[in-house]
Amino acid sequence: MTNIIDGKIVAENVVETVKRFTAELTGNHGVQPGLAVVIVGEDPASQVYVSSKSKKAKECGFLSVQHTLPADTSEADLLKLIGELNADKTIHGILVQLPLPGHIDSGKIIQAIAPEKDVDGFSFINVGKLGTGEVDSAFVPCTPAGSMLLIERVRGKDLSGLNAVVVGRSNIVGKPMANLLLAANCTVTIAHSRTKDLPALARTADILVAAVGRPEMIKGDWVKPGATVIDVGINRIPAPEKGEGKSRLVGDVDFAGASQAAGAITPVPGGVGPMTIAMLMANTLVSASRSAGVEPPAF
Ligand code: GUN
């Protein structure tokens, strides 16, 4: 029987731990974790993501601050806001929702965030720590960190001897995911749009992570029997069978086909998705704990 990995349950466990430690940190040490989320412009998908991040932060007992800026905000004004948040002692995590409008240099903005408040894990310091195996003191990007927790639930923490294939080489998911798997002793291959014979490569994977943003691209017969399949994709596609103009969410993996072969697989929705926000809460709590000199919980 294929194990359908329930990301909602694992995410809820993470959030429960965050709530418990937040109450302790606030009550016993006088430090309430503070998360500032910044959004520029009106992209509807980004607005949904940002409001769920702010809402979850409140639910965890955090100070939750949201800055909603107009699409024509200048780069200088955004840098000024980041400078203020960097200096603000009540704020332990800063997240600037991507993508930013085209006239703003995202790289410049990301690198302006103080590394010790970079709960997205995108700054050079945090990327470098992860790349050199300093995983414990890094902030790891939330989606790969959450994916890794799901993999650990199935395979344990030590993945020695397992072949992992990560499809996708983005800075947000593919590259940090590969580094996490390497730190856990996998033999890791990163595949991308120029990779030759992707189906054959995918079939070598004991752990297959799909993060390409292409609906149902990974087919059932690309999956090695018994493999752990982690589907990071969230794609909205037309669903005329549900009625005119209706749509549905699918991952980067053909779930019906892949679940025949996989030993364990994440569904979309309800797999990796809920983990991303949970790990953002975890990273913010870790940041606040570090600022208070308190040992953070392990996730
Ligand atoms: N846009 C899509 N995913 C992310 C993420 O993990 N962090 C930020 N800041 N923006 C995103």
Short mmCIF file of C-alpha atoms and ligand atoms in Angstrom, two decimals:
data_model
loop_
_atom_site.label_atom_id
_atom_site.label_comp_id
_atom_site.label_asym_id
_atom_site.label_seq_id
_atom_site.Cartn_x
_atom_site.Cartn_y
_atom_site.Cartn_z
CA MET A 1 0.00 0.00 0.00
CA THR A 2 1.30 3.42 -0.92
CA ASN A 3 1.78 5.78 2.01
CA ILE A 4 0.04 9.09 1.18
CA ILE A 5 2.02 11.57 3.27
CA ASP A 6 -0.34 13.93 5.09
CA GLY A 7 1.43 17.29 5.20
CA LYS A 8 -1.46 18.85 7.12
CA ILE A 9 -0.84 16.59 10.12
CA VAL A 10 2.95 17.08 10.12
CA ALA A 11 2.50 20.86 9.71
CA GLU A 12 0.02 20.91 12.60
CA ASN A 13 2.58 19.10 14.80
CA VAL A 14 5.18 21.73 13.94
CA VAL A 15 2.74 24.57 14.68
CA GLU A 16 1.76 22.99 18.02
CA THR A 17 5.46 22.89 19.03
CA VAL A 18 5.85 26.52 17.91
CA LYS A 19 2.81 27.58 19.99
CA ARG A 20 4.07 25.77 23.08
CA PHE A 21 7.58 27.27 22.90
CA THR A 22 6.22 30.71 22.03
CA ALA A 23 4.13 30.72 25.21
CA GLU A 24 7.23 29.71 27.19
CA LEU A 25 9.52 32.25 25.52
CA THR A 26 6.99 35.03 25.99
CA GLY A 27 5.98 34.06 29.54
CA ASN A 28 9.36 33.05 31.00
CA HIS A 29 11.82 35.17 29.03
CA GLY A 30 9.71 38.19 28.03
CA VAL A 31 10.43 37.73 24.33
CA GLN A 32 7.45 37.47 21.99
CA PRO A 33 8.50 36.32 18.49
CA GLY A 34 7.79 39.02 15.90
CA LEU A 35 7.31 38.39 12.17
CA ALA A 36 7.11 41.18 9.58
CA VAL A 37 5.74 40.22 6.18
CA VAL A 38 6.13 42.68 3.33
CA ILE A 39 4.18 42.56 0.08
CA VAL A 40 4.56 44.97 -2.82
CA GLY A 41 1.78 45.12 -5.43
CA GLU A 42 -1.48 43.32 -5.95
CA ASP A 43 -0.62 39.85 -7.27
CA PRO A 44 -3.67 37.86 -6.05
CA ALA A 45 -1.78 34.61 -5.36
CA SER A 46 0.88 36.49 -3.34
CA GLN A 47 -1.86 38.28 -1.38
CA VAL A 48 -3.41 34.95 -0.42
CA TYR A 49 -0.02 33.53 0.66
CA VAL A 50 0.88 36.63 2.65
CA SER A 51 -2.39 36.86 4.52
CA SER A 52 -2.18 33.19 5.50
CA LYS A 53 1.37 33.76 6.79
CA SER A 54 0.27 36.76 8.88
CA LYS A 55 -2.77 34.89 10.18
CA LYS A 56 -0.76 31.82 11.17
CA ALA A 57 1.78 34.04 12.96
CA LYS A 58 -1.02 35.51 15.11
CA GLU A 59 -2.37 32.03 15.81
CA CYS A 60 1.10 31.04 17.07
CA GLY A 61 1.10 33.93 19.54
CA PHE A 62 3.57 36.04 17.56
CA LEU A 63 3.60 39.76 17.04
CA SER A 64 2.48 39.74 13.40
CA VAL A 65 3.07 42.81 11.27
CA GLN A 66 2.09 43.10 7.63
CA HIS A 67 3.32 45.88 5.33
CA THR A 68 1.24 46.12 2.17
CA LEU A 69 2.91 48.53 -0.25
CA PRO A 70 1.65 49.83 -3.60
CA ALA A 71 3.06 48.32 -6.83
CA ASP A 72 4.89 51.57 -7.67
CA THR A 73 6.86 51.62 -4.38
CA SER A 74 10.45 52.60 -5.13
CA GLU A 75 13.40 50.34 -4.41
CA ALA A 76 14.79 53.06 -2.11
CA ASP A 77 11.58 53.15 -0.04
CA LEU A 78 11.54 49.36 0.27
CA LEU A 79 15.21 49.37 1.34
CA LYS A 80 14.35 52.02 3.93
CA LEU A 81 11.56 49.87 5.37
CA ILE A 82 13.91 46.87 5.55
CA GLY A 83 16.47 49.01 7.37
CA GLU A 84 13.81 49.95 9.92
CA LEU A 85 12.72 46.34 10.40
CA ASN A 86 16.36 45.23 10.76
CA ALA A 87 16.73 47.73 13.61
CA ASP A 88 13.40 46.90 15.26
CA LYS A 89 13.98 44.79 18.40
CA THR A 90 10.39 43.50 18.39
CA ILE A 91 10.88 41.90 14.96
CA HIS A 92 12.79 38.59 14.70
CA GLY A 93 11.79 37.51 11.20
CA ILE A 94 11.45 39.53 7.98
CA LEU A 95 9.88 38.09 4.86
CA VAL A 96 9.54 40.00 1.61
CA GLN A 97 7.10 38.14 -0.61
CA LEU A 98 8.48 37.28 -4.07
CA PRO A 99 8.14 38.00 -6.92
CA LEU A 100 8.64 41.76 -6.58
CA PRO A 101 7.56 44.21 -9.31
CA GLY A 102 10.06 44.38 -12.20
CA HIS A 103 11.50 47.81 -11.34
CA ILE A 104 12.81 46.49 -8.01
CA ASP A 105 16.04 44.44 -7.86
CA SER A 106 14.95 41.41 -5.78
CA GLY A 107 18.55 40.37 -5.13
CA LYS A 108 19.36 43.74 -3.60
CA ILE A 109 16.28 43.62 -1.38
CA ILE A 110 16.92 40.06 -0.18
CA GLN A 111 20.53 40.82 0.68
CA ALA A 112 19.47 43.94 2.63
CA ILE A 113 17.63 41.76 5.19
CA ALA A 114 19.79 41.11 8.27
CA PRO A 115 20.87 37.43 8.01
CA GLU A 116 19.81 36.79 11.63
CA LYS A 117 16.25 37.88 10.69
CA ASP A 118 16.24 36.22 7.25
CA VAL A 119 13.65 33.55 8.05
CA ASP A 120 13.32 32.78 4.32
CA GLY A 121 16.96 31.67 4.29
CA PHE A 122 17.72 33.54 1.05
CA SER A 123 20.64 35.74 2.18
CA PHE A 124 24.17 34.82 1.13
CA ILE A 125 25.10 34.02 4.75
CA ASN A 126 22.29 31.51 5.16
CA VAL A 127 22.75 30.02 1.68
CA GLY A 128 26.49 29.69 2.43
CA LYS A 129 25.88 28.03 5.80
CA LEU A 130 23.59 25.46 4.22
CA GLY A 131 26.04 24.92 1.36
CA THR A 132 28.89 24.23 3.79
CA GLY A 133 26.79 21.88 5.91
CA GLU A 134 26.24 24.32 8.82
CA VAL A 135 22.57 23.38 8.77
CA ASP A 136 21.97 23.86 12.49
CA SER A 137 22.89 27.54 12.56
CA ALA A 138 21.41 28.42 9.14
CA PHE A 139 17.91 29.51 8.31
CA VAL A 140 16.85 26.96 5.72
CA PRO A 141 14.26 28.07 3.10
CA CYS A 142 10.83 27.01 4.30
CA THR A 143 9.61 24.80 1.44
CA PRO A 144 12.71 22.57 1.25
CA ALA A 145 12.93 22.50 5.07
CA GLY A 146 9.32 21.31 5.21
CA SER A 147 9.88 18.78 2.43
CA MET A 148 12.84 17.40 4.37
CA LEU A 149 10.68 16.90 7.48
CA LEU A 150 8.23 14.89 5.38
CA ILE A 151 11.08 12.77 3.96
CA GLU A 152 12.38 12.14 7.50
CA ARG A 153 8.94 10.93 8.59
CA VAL A 154 9.18 8.20 5.94
CA ARG A 155 12.89 7.42 5.81
CA GLY A 156 14.37 8.65 9.10
CA LYS A 157 17.06 11.31 9.53
CA ASP A 158 20.01 9.45 8.04
CA LEU A 159 19.51 8.88 4.33
CA SER A 160 22.90 7.21 3.77
CA GLY A 161 23.16 5.30 0.53
CA LEU A 162 19.93 6.59 -0.99
CA ASN A 163 19.85 8.18 -4.43
CA ALA A 164 17.97 11.47 -4.51
CA VAL A 165 16.95 13.28 -7.68
CA VAL A 166 15.73 16.87 -7.39
CA VAL A 167 13.96 18.09 -10.50
CA GLY A 168 14.29 21.88 -10.62
CA ARG A 169 17.22 24.17 -9.79
CA SER A 170 15.61 27.25 -8.28
CA ASN A 171 17.27 29.15 -5.44
CA ILE A 172 14.04 28.88 -3.40
CA VAL A 173 13.55 25.12 -3.65
CA GLY A 174 15.79 23.01 -5.93
CA LYS A 175 19.26 24.09 -4.79
CA PRO A 176 18.55 24.23 -1.03
CA MET A 177 16.68 20.92 -1.27
CA ALA A 178 19.71 19.29 -2.89
CA ASN A 179 21.98 20.67 -0.15
CA LEU A 180 19.71 19.33 2.60
CA LEU A 181 19.64 15.88 1.02
CA LEU A 182 23.43 15.96 0.65
CA ALA A 183 23.80 16.95 4.32
CA ALA A 184 21.67 13.87 5.15
CA ASN A 185 24.14 11.66 3.18
CA CYS A 186 22.11 11.09 0.01
CA THR A 187 23.77 10.81 -3.38
CA VAL A 188 22.14 13.81 -5.04
CA THR A 189 21.49 14.74 -8.66
CA ILE A 190 19.85 18.02 -9.67
CA ALA A 191 17.91 17.72 -12.92
CA HIS A 192 16.56 20.63 -14.95
CA SER A 193 15.18 21.59 -18.34
CA ARG A 194 18.45 20.73 -20.11
CA THR A 195 18.87 17.32 -18.49
CA LYS A 196 19.11 14.41 -20.95
CA ASP A 197 16.71 11.51 -20.54
CA LEU A 198 14.99 12.77 -17.40
CA PRO A 199 12.66 9.73 -17.18
CA ALA A 200 15.66 7.36 -16.95
CA LEU A 201 17.36 9.56 -14.35
CA ALA A 202 14.16 9.85 -12.30
CA ARG A 203 13.88 6.05 -12.26
CA THR A 204 17.19 5.87 -10.33
CA ALA A 205 15.73 7.92 -7.47
CA ASP A 206 14.91 6.44 -4.07
CA ILE A 207 13.83 9.99 -3.20
CA LEU A 208 12.34 12.04 -6.03
CA VAL A 209 11.59 15.72 -5.45
CA ALA A 210 9.65 17.59 -8.14
CA ALA A 211 9.93 21.38 -8.11
CA VAL A 212 9.55 22.57 -11.68
CA GLY A 213 6.15 24.28 -11.80
CA ARG A 214 4.84 22.18 -14.69
CA PRO A 215 1.50 20.44 -14.10
CA GLU A 216 1.79 16.64 -13.90
CA MET A 217 5.07 16.53 -15.79
CA ILE A 218 6.53 13.59 -13.82
CA LYS A 219 4.79 10.45 -15.05
CA GLY A 220 4.03 7.24 -13.18
CA ASP A 221 6.53 5.17 -15.16
CA TRP A 222 9.35 7.58 -14.18
CA VAL A 223 9.00 6.47 -10.56
CA LYS A 224 11.14 3.68 -9.13
CA PRO A 225 9.02 1.11 -7.25
CA GLY A 226 9.02 2.00 -3.55
CA ALA A 227 10.43 5.51 -4.06
CA THR A 228 9.53 8.44 -1.81
CA VAL A 229 8.00 11.13 -4.04
CA ILE A 230 7.81 14.74 -2.83
CA ASP A 231 5.72 17.00 -5.05
CA VAL A 232 6.48 20.68 -4.46
CA GLY A 233 4.43 21.94 -7.42
CA ILE A 234 1.16 23.79 -7.01
CA ASN A 235 -0.40 24.38 -10.43
CA ARG A 236 -3.92 25.50 -11.21
CA ILE A 237 -5.35 23.84 -14.32
CA PRO A 238 -8.75 24.00 -16.03
CA ALA A 239 -11.26 21.41 -14.80
CA PRO A 240 -14.17 21.45 -17.26
CA GLU A 241 -15.43 18.20 -15.66
CA LYS A 242 -16.31 20.31 -12.56
CA GLY A 243 -18.27 22.78 -14.67
CA GLU A 244 -17.58 25.63 -17.02
CA GLY A 245 -14.74 27.94 -15.97
CA LYS A 246 -13.78 25.71 -13.01
CA SER A 247 -10.21 24.81 -12.12
CA ARG A 248 -8.32 22.47 -9.81
CA LEU A 249 -4.89 22.25 -8.22
CA VAL A 250 -2.36 19.65 -9.33
CA GLY A 251 1.29 19.09 -8.58
CA ASP A 252 4.29 18.56 -10.85
CA VAL A 253 3.72 14.81 -10.52
CA ASP A 254 0.98 12.76 -12.17
CA PHE A 255 -0.38 11.62 -8.80
CA ALA A 256 -2.65 8.84 -10.11
CA GLY A 257 0.19 7.23 -12.07
CA ALA A 258 3.03 7.86 -9.60
CA SER A 259 1.11 6.59 -6.57
CA GLN A 260 0.93 3.14 -8.23
CA ALA A 261 4.73 2.82 -8.01
CA ALA A 262 5.75 5.04 -5.09
CA GLY A 263 6.26 3.71 -1.57
CA ALA A 264 5.25 7.13 -0.22
CA ILE A 265 4.00 10.25 -1.99
CA THR A 266 2.77 13.72 -1.09
CA PRO A 267 -0.63 14.79 -2.47
CA VAL A 268 -1.42 18.24 -3.92
CA PRO A 269 -2.99 19.99 -2.14
CA GLY A 270 -2.28 18.81 1.41
CA GLY A 271 1.34 17.67 1.07
CA VAL A 272 4.25 20.11 0.97
CA GLY A 273 2.02 23.21 0.85
CA PRO A 274 1.01 23.33 4.54
CA MET A 275 4.64 22.67 5.54
CA THR A 276 5.91 25.93 4.04
CA ILE A 277 3.98 28.18 6.41
CA ALA A 278 4.67 25.88 9.37
CA MET A 279 8.43 26.11 8.74
CA LEU A 280 8.22 29.90 8.49
CA MET A 281 6.72 29.89 11.98
CA ALA A 282 9.44 27.49 13.14
CA ASN A 283 12.21 29.70 11.68
CA THR A 284 10.75 32.81 13.32
CA LEU A 285 10.56 31.08 16.69
CA VAL A 286 14.17 29.89 16.28
CA SER A 287 15.24 33.46 15.49
CA ALA A 288 13.46 34.84 18.57
CA SER A 289 14.94 32.08 20.77
CA ARG A 290 18.45 32.86 19.53
CA SER A 291 17.95 36.57 20.24
CA ALA A 292 16.93 35.67 23.80
CA GLY A 293 19.85 33.24 24.26
CA VAL A 294 17.41 30.35 24.70
CA GLU A 295 17.93 26.92 23.09
CA PRO A 296 15.29 26.61 20.34
CA PRO A 297 13.27 23.41 19.93
CA ALA A 298 14.29 20.87 17.30
CA PHE A 299 11.89 20.34 14.43
N1 GUN B 1 7.24 33.36 -3.18
C1 GUN B 1 7.02 32.04 -3.40
N2 GUN B 1 7.58 31.29 -2.42
C2 GUN B 1 8.16 32.17 -1.57
C3 GUN B 1 8.88 32.00 -0.35
O1 GUN B 1 9.13 30.89 0.13
N3 GUN B 1 9.31 33.13 0.24
C4 GUN B 1 9.07 34.38 -0.30
N4 GUN B 1 9.55 35.44 0.34
N5 GUN B 1 8.40 34.56 -1.42
C5 GUN B 1 7.95 33.45 -2.05
#
